[in-house]
C-alpha cells in the first residue's frame, strides 16, 4: 500500500511555508480575540452585574418595608375584652 501526498504546485516551496504561517497567525489572532472577550466579560461585565444585583436587592427590601409600613394597622382598631359565659 502506498500513500501519496499531492500538492497544488507539485513541490514544497515558500508558498506552502507562508500559507501555513498565515494559518497559524489567524489561529493565534482568533485565540487572542476570544481571550480578550473573556477578560472583558470577567473584568467589566461581571462586576457590573454583581453591583446591579446587590442594588436591586436593597431596592426591593426598601420597597417591601415601605409597603409594610403603609399597611400596618394604625389607631383605627378597637381593642376590647370579652367574657365567655357558659350556660348549664
PDB file of N, CA and C in Angstrom:
ATOM      1  N   UNK A   1       0.848  -1.167   0.000  1.00  0.00           N
ATOM      2  CA  UNK A   1       0.000   0.000   0.000  1.00  0.00           C
ATOM      3  C   UNK A   1       0.897   1.234   0.000  1.00  0.00           C
ATOM      4  N   UNK A   2       0.535   2.169  -0.844  1.00  0.00           N
ATOM      5  CA  UNK A   2       1.330   3.371  -0.972  1.00  0.00           C
ATOM      6  C   UNK A   2       0.458   4.591  -0.729  1.00  0.00           C
ATOM      7  N   UNK A   3       0.944   5.549   0.059  1.00  0.00           N
ATOM      8  CA  UNK A   3       0.220   6.796   0.309  1.00  0.00           C
ATOM      9  C   UNK A   3       0.981   7.909  -0.375  1.00  0.00           C
ATOM     10  N   UNK A   4       0.267   8.665  -1.188  1.00  0.00           N
ATOM     11  CA  UNK A   4       0.907   9.734  -1.931  1.00  0.00           C
ATOM     12  C   UNK A   4       0.232  11.043  -1.557  1.00  0.00           C
ATOM     13  N   UNK A   5       1.022  12.041  -1.191  1.00  0.00           N
ATOM     14  CA  UNK A   5       0.504  13.371  -0.890  1.00  0.00           C
ATOM     15  C   UNK A   5       0.732  14.249  -2.110  1.00  0.00           C
ATOM     16  N   UNK A   6      -0.308  14.881  -2.567  1.00  0.00           N
ATOM     17  CA  UNK A   6      -0.171  15.748  -3.738  1.00  0.00           C
ATOM     18  C   UNK A   6      -0.449  17.190  -3.324  1.00  0.00           C
ATOM     19  N   UNK A   7       0.362  18.078  -3.802  1.00  0.00           N
ATOM     20  CA  UNK A   7       0.139  19.494  -3.542  1.00  0.00           C
ATOM     21  C   UNK A   7      -0.234  20.180  -4.850  1.00  0.00           C
ATOM     22  N   UNK A   8      -0.667  21.428  -4.732  1.00  0.00           N
ATOM     23  CA  UNK A   8      -1.091  22.144  -5.939  1.00  0.00           C
ATOM     24  C   UNK A   8       0.084  22.455  -6.856  1.00  0.00           C
ATOM     25  N   UNK A   9       1.195  22.803  -6.274  1.00  0.00           N
ATOM     26  CA  UNK A   9       2.343  23.186  -7.096  1.00  0.00           C
ATOM     27  C   UNK A   9       3.188  21.984  -7.489  1.00  0.00           C
ATOM     28  N   UNK A  10       3.046  20.915  -6.763  1.00  0.00           N
ATOM     29  CA  UNK A  10       3.816  19.727  -7.088  1.00  0.00           C
ATOM     30  C   UNK A  10       5.128  19.665  -6.336  1.00  0.00           C
ATOM     31  N   UNK A  11       5.525  20.736  -5.702  1.00  0.00           N
ATOM     32  CA  UNK A  11       6.760  20.701  -4.933  1.00  0.00           C
ATOM     33  C   UNK A  11       6.622  21.596  -3.712  1.00  0.00           C
ATOM     34  N   UNK A  12       7.393  21.293  -2.697  1.00  0.00           N
ATOM     35  CA  UNK A  12       7.380  22.111  -1.487  1.00  0.00           C
ATOM     36  C   UNK A  12       8.190  23.365  -1.747  1.00  0.00           C
ATOM     37  N   UNK A  13       7.624  24.492  -1.336  1.00  0.00           N
ATOM     38  CA  UNK A  13       8.334  25.738  -1.582  1.00  0.00           C
ATOM     39  C   UNK A  13       7.920  26.807  -0.600  1.00  0.00           C
ATOM     40  N   UNK A  14       8.299  28.041  -0.890  1.00  0.00           N
ATOM     41  CA  UNK A  14       7.983  29.135   0.034  1.00  0.00           C
ATOM     42  C   UNK A  14       6.484  29.399   0.143  1.00  0.00           C
ATOM     43  N   UNK A  15       5.718  29.057  -0.877  1.00  0.00           N
ATOM     44  CA  UNK A  15       4.274  29.284  -0.825  1.00  0.00           C
ATOM     45  C   UNK A  15       3.617  28.457   0.269  1.00  0.00           C
ATOM     46  N   UNK A  16       4.051  27.230   0.427  1.00  0.00           N
ATOM     47  CA  UNK A  16       3.480  26.382   1.472  1.00  0.00           C
ATOM     48  C   UNK A  16       3.903  26.858   2.852  1.00  0.00           C
ATOM     49  N   UNK A  17       5.121  27.325   2.957  1.00  0.00           N
ATOM     50  CA  UNK A  17       5.598  27.830   4.250  1.00  0.00           C
ATOM     51  C   UNK A  17       4.778  29.031   4.692  1.00  0.00           C
ATOM     52  N   UNK A  18       4.612  30.002   3.786  1.00  0.00           N
ATOM     53  CA  UNK A  18       3.860  31.210   4.150  1.00  0.00           C
ATOM     54  C   UNK A  18       2.375  30.905   4.331  1.00  0.00           C
ATOM     55  N   UNK A  19       1.860  29.954   3.615  1.00  0.00           N
ATOM     56  CA  UNK A  19       0.462  29.571   3.799  1.00  0.00           C
ATOM     57  C   UNK A  19       0.211  29.003   5.193  1.00  0.00           C
ATOM     58  N   UNK A  20       1.122  28.136   5.625  1.00  0.00           N
ATOM     59  CA  UNK A  20       0.959  27.576   6.968  1.00  0.00           C
ATOM     60  C   UNK A  20       1.205  28.633   8.040  1.00  0.00           C
ATOM     61  N   UNK A  21       2.124  29.548   7.781  1.00  0.00           N
ATOM     62  CA  UNK A  21       2.366  30.630   8.746  1.00  0.00           C
ATOM     63  C   UNK A  21       1.144  31.539   8.868  1.00  0.00           C
ATOM     64  N   UNK A  22       0.483  31.805   7.749  1.00  0.00           N
ATOM     65  CA  UNK A  22      -0.738  32.629   7.789  1.00  0.00           C
ATOM     66  C   UNK A  22      -1.829  31.907   8.578  1.00  0.00           C
ATOM     67  N   UNK A  23      -1.953  30.601   8.381  1.00  0.00           N
ATOM     68  CA  UNK A  23      -2.952  29.834   9.134  1.00  0.00           C
ATOM     69  C   UNK A  23      -2.655  29.884  10.631  1.00  0.00           C
ATOM     70  N   UNK A  24      -1.400  29.749  10.997  1.00  0.00           N
ATOM     71  CA  UNK A  24      -1.028  29.815  12.414  1.00  0.00           C
ATOM     72  C   UNK A  24      -1.300  31.209  12.973  1.00  0.00           C
ATOM     73  N   UNK A  25      -0.979  32.252  12.186  1.00  0.00           N
ATOM     74  CA  UNK A  25      -1.218  33.619  12.635  1.00  0.00           C
ATOM     75  C   UNK A  25      -2.715  33.876  12.834  1.00  0.00           C
ATOM     76  N   UNK A  26      -3.545  33.362  11.932  1.00  0.00           N
ATOM     77  CA  UNK A  26      -5.008  33.527  12.072  1.00  0.00           C
ATOM     78  C   UNK A  26      -5.499  32.787  13.311  1.00  0.00           C
ATOM     79  N   UNK A  27      -4.979  31.605  13.554  1.00  0.00           N
ATOM     80  CA  UNK A  27      -5.364  30.837  14.728  1.00  0.00           C
ATOM     81  C   UNK A  27      -4.978  31.555  16.015  1.00  0.00           C
ATOM     82  N   UNK A  28      -3.774  32.088  16.059  1.00  0.00           N
ATOM     83  CA  UNK A  28      -3.312  32.822  17.242  1.00  0.00           C
ATOM     84  C   UNK A  28      -4.139  34.094  17.426  1.00  0.00           C
ATOM     85  N   UNK A  29      -4.455  34.792  16.350  1.00  0.00           N
ATOM     86  CA  UNK A  29      -5.284  36.001  16.444  1.00  0.00           C
ATOM     87  C   UNK A  29      -6.682  35.673  16.970  1.00  0.00           C
ATOM     88  N   UNK A  30      -7.259  34.577  16.497  1.00  0.00           N
ATOM     89  CA  UNK A  30      -8.582  34.173  16.981  1.00  0.00           C
ATOM     90  C   UNK A  30      -8.522  33.819  18.463  1.00  0.00           C
ATOM     91  N   UNK A  31      -7.450  33.155  18.884  1.00  0.00           N
ATOM     92  CA  UNK A  31      -7.296  32.812  20.294  1.00  0.00           C
ATOM     93  C   UNK A  31      -7.178  34.064  21.149  1.00  0.00           C
ATOM     94  N   UNK A  32      -6.422  35.054  20.687  1.00  0.00           N
ATOM     95  CA  UNK A  32      -6.301  36.319  21.430  1.00  0.00           C
ATOM     96  C   UNK A  32      -7.630  37.059  21.471  1.00  0.00           C
ATOM     97  N   UNK A  33      -8.405  37.014  20.397  1.00  0.00           N
ATOM     98  CA  UNK A  33      -9.712  37.677  20.385  1.00  0.00           C
ATOM     99  C   UNK A  33     -10.657  37.028  21.393  1.00  0.00           C
ATOM    100  N   UNK A  34     -10.680  35.710  21.431  1.00  0.00           N
ATOM    101  CA  UNK A  34     -11.530  35.015  22.407  1.00  0.00           C
ATOM    102  C   UNK A  34     -11.071  35.312  23.823  1.00  0.00           C
ATOM    103  N   UNK A  35      -9.778  35.329  24.045  1.00  0.00           N
ATOM    104  CA  UNK A  35      -9.240  35.644  25.366  1.00  0.00           C
ATOM    105  C   UNK A  35      -9.600  37.067  25.781  1.00  0.00           C
ATOM    106  N   UNK A  36      -9.516  38.012  24.846  1.00  0.00           N
ATOM    107  CA  UNK A  36      -9.867  39.402  25.150  1.00  0.00           C
ATOM    108  C   UNK A  36     -11.348  39.524  25.507  1.00  0.00           C
ATOM    109  N   UNK A  37     -12.212  38.856  24.781  1.00  0.00           N
ATOM    110  CA  UNK A  37     -13.647  38.901  25.085  1.00  0.00           C
ATOM    111  C   UNK A  37     -13.914  38.311  26.460  1.00  0.00           C
ATOM    112  N   UNK A  38     -13.254  37.215  26.792  1.00  0.00           N
ATOM    113  CA  UNK A  38     -13.437  36.598  28.109  1.00  0.00           C
ATOM    114  C   UNK A  38     -12.951  37.518  29.221  1.00  0.00           C
ATOM    115  N   UNK A  39     -11.803  38.153  29.034  1.00  0.00           N
ATOM    116  CA  UNK A  39     -11.278  39.051  30.061  1.00  0.00           C
ATOM    117  C   UNK A  39     -12.170  40.273  30.245  1.00  0.00           C
ATOM    118  N   UNK A  40     -12.673  40.832  29.147  1.00  0.00           N
ATOM    119  CA  UNK A  40     -13.582  41.972  29.259  1.00  0.00           C
ATOM    120  C   UNK A  40     -14.850  41.558  29.992  1.00  0.00           C
ATOM    121  N   UNK A  41     -15.353  40.380  29.675  1.00  0.00           N
ATOM    122  CA  UNK A  41     -16.538  39.892  30.376  1.00  0.00           C
ATOM    123  C   UNK A  41     -16.277  39.686  31.851  1.00  0.00           C
ATOM    124  N   UNK A  42     -15.112  39.179  32.193  1.00  0.00           N
ATOM    125  CA  UNK A  42     -14.787  38.905  33.584  1.00  0.00           C
ATOM    126  C   UNK A  42     -14.491  40.184  34.356  1.00  0.00           C
ATOM    127  N   UNK A  43     -13.785  41.120  33.731  1.00  0.00           N
ATOM    128  CA  UNK A  43     -13.350  42.321  34.435  1.00  0.00           C
ATOM    129  C   UNK A  43     -14.414  43.414  34.419  1.00  0.00           C
ATOM    130  N   UNK A  44     -15.191  43.526  33.359  1.00  0.00           N
ATOM    131  CA  UNK A  44     -16.155  44.623  33.234  1.00  0.00           C
ATOM    132  C   UNK A  44     -17.580  44.160  33.519  1.00  0.00           C
ATOM    133  N   UNK A  45     -18.035  43.141  32.828  1.00  0.00           N
ATOM    134  CA  UNK A  45     -19.444  42.756  32.892  1.00  0.00           C
ATOM    135  C   UNK A  45     -19.793  42.116  34.234  1.00  0.00           C
ATOM    136  N   UNK A  46     -18.970  41.218  34.722  1.00  0.00           N
ATOM    137  CA  UNK A  46     -19.277  40.528  35.973  1.00  0.00           C
ATOM    138  C   UNK A  46     -19.424  41.490  37.155  1.00  0.00           C
ATOM    139  N   UNK A  47     -18.509  42.437  37.381  1.00  0.00           N
ATOM    140  CA  UNK A  47     -18.711  43.376  38.493  1.00  0.00           C
ATOM    141  C   UNK A  47     -19.958  44.248  38.317  1.00  0.00           C
ATOM    142  N   UNK A  48     -20.254  44.650  37.087  1.00  0.00           N
ATOM    143  CA  UNK A  48     -21.462  45.463  36.860  1.00  0.00           C
ATOM    144  C   UNK A  48     -22.708  44.659  37.210  1.00  0.00           C
ATOM    145  N   UNK A  49     -22.736  43.400  36.836  1.00  0.00           N
ATOM    146  CA  UNK A  49     -23.889  42.547  37.152  1.00  0.00           C
ATOM    147  C   UNK A  49     -23.995  42.340  38.659  1.00  0.00           C
ATOM    148  N   UNK A  50     -22.879  42.117  39.329  1.00  0.00           N
ATOM    149  CA  UNK A  50     -22.914  41.927  40.776  1.00  0.00           C
ATOM    150  C   UNK A  50     -23.394  43.179  41.505  1.00  0.00           C
ATOM    151  N   UNK A  51     -22.883  44.343  41.119  1.00  0.00           N
ATOM    152  CA  UNK A  51     -23.317  45.596  41.754  1.00  0.00           C
ATOM    153  C   UNK A  51     -24.796  45.844  41.472  1.00  0.00           C
ATOM    154  N   UNK A  52     -25.232  45.583  40.255  1.00  0.00           N
ATOM    155  CA  UNK A  52     -26.646  45.748  39.923  1.00  0.00           C
ATOM    156  C   UNK A  52     -27.531  44.802  40.717  1.00  0.00           C
ATOM    157  N   UNK A  53     -27.111  43.572  40.905  1.00  0.00           N
ATOM    158  CA  UNK A  53     -27.887  42.617  41.697  1.00  0.00           C
ATOM    159  C   UNK A  53     -27.991  43.025  43.153  1.00  0.00           C
ATOM    160  N   UNK A  54     -26.890  43.503  43.725  1.00  0.00           N
ATOM    161  CA  UNK A  54     -26.911  43.957  45.118  1.00  0.00           C
ATOM    162  C   UNK A  54     -27.801  45.187  45.263  1.00  0.00           C
ATOM    163  N   UNK A  55     -27.694  46.126  44.312  1.00  0.00           N
ATOM    164  CA  UNK A  55     -28.538  47.320  44.356  1.00  0.00           C
ATOM    165  C   UNK A  55     -30.013  46.948  44.232  1.00  0.00           C
ATOM    166  N   UNK A  56     -30.345  46.028  43.366  1.00  0.00           N
ATOM    167  CA  UNK A  56     -31.727  45.577  43.209  1.00  0.00           C
ATOM    168  C   UNK A  56     -32.236  44.919  44.489  1.00  0.00           C
ATOM    169  N   UNK A  57     -31.388  44.155  45.142  1.00  0.00           N
ATOM    170  CA  UNK A  57     -31.769  43.515  46.402  1.00  0.00           C
ATOM    171  C   UNK A  57     -32.156  44.563  47.446  1.00  0.00           C
ATOM    172  N   UNK A  58     -31.301  45.576  47.636  1.00  0.00           N
ATOM    173  CA  UNK A  58     -31.601  46.602  48.629  1.00  0.00           C
ATOM    174  C   UNK A  58     -32.804  47.443  48.226  1.00  0.00           C
ATOM    175  N   UNK A  59     -32.982  47.712  46.944  1.00  0.00           N
ATOM    176  CA  UNK A  59     -34.147  48.471  46.472  1.00  0.00           C
ATOM    177  C   UNK A  59     -35.446  47.716  46.765  1.00  0.00           C
ATOM    178  N   UNK A  60     -35.453  46.423  46.494  1.00  0.00           N
ATOM    179  CA  UNK A  60     -36.664  45.634  46.752  1.00  0.00           C
ATOM    180  C   UNK A  60     -36.932  45.545  48.249  1.00  0.00           C
ATOM    181  N   UNK A  61     -35.884  45.384  49.056  1.00  0.00           N
ATOM    182  CA  UNK A  61     -36.084  45.372  50.516  1.00  0.00           C
ATOM    183  C   UNK A  61     -36.679  46.673  51.000  1.00  0.00           C
ATOM    184  N   UNK A  62     -36.192  47.802  50.488  1.00  0.00           N
ATOM    185  CA  UNK A  62     -36.720  49.102  50.908  1.00  0.00           C
ATOM    186  C   UNK A  62     -38.175  49.257  50.505  1.00  0.00           C
ATOM    187  N   UNK A  63     -38.511  48.850  49.284  1.00  0.00           N
ATOM    188  CA  UNK A  63     -39.896  48.955  48.822  1.00  0.00           C
ATOM    189  C   UNK A  63     -40.826  48.073  49.653  1.00  0.00           C
ATOM    190  N   UNK A  64     -40.372  46.873  50.000  1.00  0.00           N
ATOM    191  CA  UNK A  64     -41.201  45.996  50.821  1.00  0.00           C
ATOM    192  C   UNK A  64     -41.421  46.573  52.213  1.00  0.00           C
ATOM    193  N   UNK A  65     -40.402  47.158  52.796  1.00  0.00           N
ATOM    194  CA  UNK A  65     -40.568  47.784  54.120  1.00  0.00           C
ATOM    195  C   UNK A  65     -41.514  48.971  54.051  1.00  0.00           C
ATOM    196  N   UNK A  66     -41.422  49.765  52.996  1.00  0.00           N
ATOM    197  CA  UNK A  66     -42.350  50.884  52.847  1.00  0.00           C
ATOM    198  C   UNK A  66     -43.780  50.379  52.708  1.00  0.00           C
ATOM    199  N   UNK A  67     -43.977  49.309  51.957  1.00  0.00           N
ATOM    200  CA  UNK A  67     -45.322  48.760  51.781  1.00  0.00           C
ATOM    201  C   UNK A  67     -45.845  48.183  53.088  1.00  0.00           C
ATOM    202  N   UNK A  68     -44.992  47.563  53.885  1.00  0.00           N
ATOM    203  CA  UNK A  68     -45.437  47.029  55.171  1.00  0.00           C
ATOM    204  C   UNK A  68     -45.815  48.151  56.124  1.00  0.00           C
ATOM    205  N   UNK A  69     -45.067  49.242  56.124  1.00  0.00           N
ATOM    206  CA  UNK A  69     -45.402  50.387  56.984  1.00  0.00           C
ATOM    207  C   UNK A  69     -46.723  51.015  56.564  1.00  0.00           C
ATOM    208  N   UNK A  70     -46.982  51.064  55.289  1.00  0.00           N
ATOM    209  CA  UNK A  70     -48.219  51.663  54.796  1.00  0.00           C
ATOM    210  C   UNK A  70     -49.448  50.850  55.193  1.00  0.00           C
ATOM    211  N   UNK A  71     -49.293  49.531  55.246  1.00  0.00           N
ATOM    212  CA  UNK A  71     -50.440  48.664  55.502  1.00  0.00           C
ATOM    213  C   UNK A  71     -50.558  48.220  56.955  1.00  0.00           C
ATOM    214  N   UNK A  72     -49.734  48.748  57.842  1.00  0.00           N
ATOM    215  CA  UNK A  72     -49.853  48.386  59.244  1.00  0.00           C
ATOM    216  C   UNK A  72     -51.092  49.046  59.828  1.00  0.00           C
ATOM    217  N   UNK A  73     -51.802  48.344  60.688  1.00  0.00           N
ATOM    218  CA  UNK A  73     -52.977  48.957  61.305  1.00  0.00           C
ATOM    219  C   UNK A  73     -52.555  50.122  62.199  1.00  0.00           C
ATOM    220  N   UNK A  74     -53.310  51.174  62.111  1.00  0.00           N
ATOM    221  CA  UNK A  74     -52.989  52.333  62.934  1.00  0.00           C
ATOM    222  C   UNK A  74     -53.939  52.363  64.128  1.00  0.00           C
ATOM    223  N   UNK A  75     -54.362  53.489  64.542  1.00  0.00           N
ATOM    224  CA  UNK A  75     -55.209  53.611  65.726  1.00  0.00           C
ATOM    225  C   UNK A  75     -56.685  53.374  65.402  1.00  0.00           C
ATOM    226  N   UNK A  76     -57.012  52.806  64.286  1.00  0.00           N
ATOM    227  CA  UNK A  76     -58.394  52.566  63.906  1.00  0.00           C
ATOM    228  C   UNK A  76     -58.934  51.259  64.484  1.00  0.00           C
ATOM    229  N   UNK A  77     -58.099  50.489  65.167  1.00  0.00           N
ATOM    230  CA  UNK A  77     -58.503  49.192  65.689  1.00  0.00           C
ATOM    231  C   UNK A  77     -59.140  49.381  67.064  1.00  0.00           C
ATOM    232  N   UNK A  78     -60.282  48.731  67.275  1.00  0.00           N
ATOM    233  CA  UNK A  78     -60.955  48.786  68.571  1.00  0.00           C
ATOM    234  C   UNK A  78     -60.440  47.633  69.414  1.00  0.00           C
ATOM    235  N   UNK A  79     -59.893  47.978  70.532  1.00  0.00           N
ATOM    236  CA  UNK A  79     -59.367  46.965  71.439  1.00  0.00           C
ATOM    237  C   UNK A  79     -60.393  46.745  72.544  1.00  0.00           C
ATOM    238  N   UNK A  80     -60.877  45.528  72.679  1.00  0.00           N
ATOM    239  CA  UNK A  80     -61.913  45.250  73.685  1.00  0.00           C
ATOM    240  C   UNK A  80     -61.662  43.897  74.322  1.00  0.00           C
ATOM    241  N   UNK A  81     -62.257  43.727  75.504  1.00  0.00           N
ATOM    242  CA  UNK A  81     -62.186  42.442  76.180  1.00  0.00           C
ATOM    243  C   UNK A  81     -63.569  41.819  76.162  1.00  0.00           C
ATOM    244  N   UNK A  82     -63.592  40.536  76.217  1.00  0.00           N
ATOM    245  CA  UNK A  82     -64.887  39.866  76.248  1.00  0.00           C
ATOM    246  C   UNK A  82     -64.840  38.751  77.277  1.00  0.00           C
ATOM    247  N   UNK A  83     -66.028  38.361  77.697  1.00  0.00           N
ATOM    248  CA  UNK A  83     -66.165  37.303  78.689  1.00  0.00           C
ATOM    249  C   UNK A  83     -67.055  36.217  78.115  1.00  0.00           C
ATOM    250  N   UNK A  84     -66.639  34.978  78.289  1.00  0.00           N
ATOM    251  CA  UNK A  84     -67.425  33.853  77.823  1.00  0.00           C
ATOM    252  C   UNK A  84     -68.273  33.349  78.984  1.00  0.00           C
ATOM    253  N   UNK A  85     -69.586  33.336  78.777  1.00  0.00           N
ATOM    254  CA  UNK A  85     -70.488  32.864  79.815  1.00  0.00           C
ATOM    255  C   UNK A  85     -71.026  31.500  79.388  1.00  0.00           C
ATOM    256  N   UNK A  86     -70.850  30.536  80.277  1.00  0.00           N
ATOM    257  CA  UNK A  86     -71.337  29.189  79.971  1.00  0.00           C
ATOM    258  C   UNK A  86     -72.713  28.998  80.615  1.00  0.00           C
ATOM    259  N   UNK A  87     -73.630  28.490  79.849  1.00  0.00           N
ATOM    260  CA  UNK A  87     -74.960  28.200  80.374  1.00  0.00           C
ATOM    261  C   UNK A  87     -75.054  26.697  80.606  1.00  0.00           C
ATOM    262  N   UNK A  88     -75.623  26.356  81.757  1.00  0.00           N
ATOM    263  CA  UNK A  88     -75.764  24.926  82.054  1.00  0.00           C
ATOM    264  C   UNK A  88     -77.181  24.488  82.048  1.00  0.00           C
TER     265      UNK A  88
END
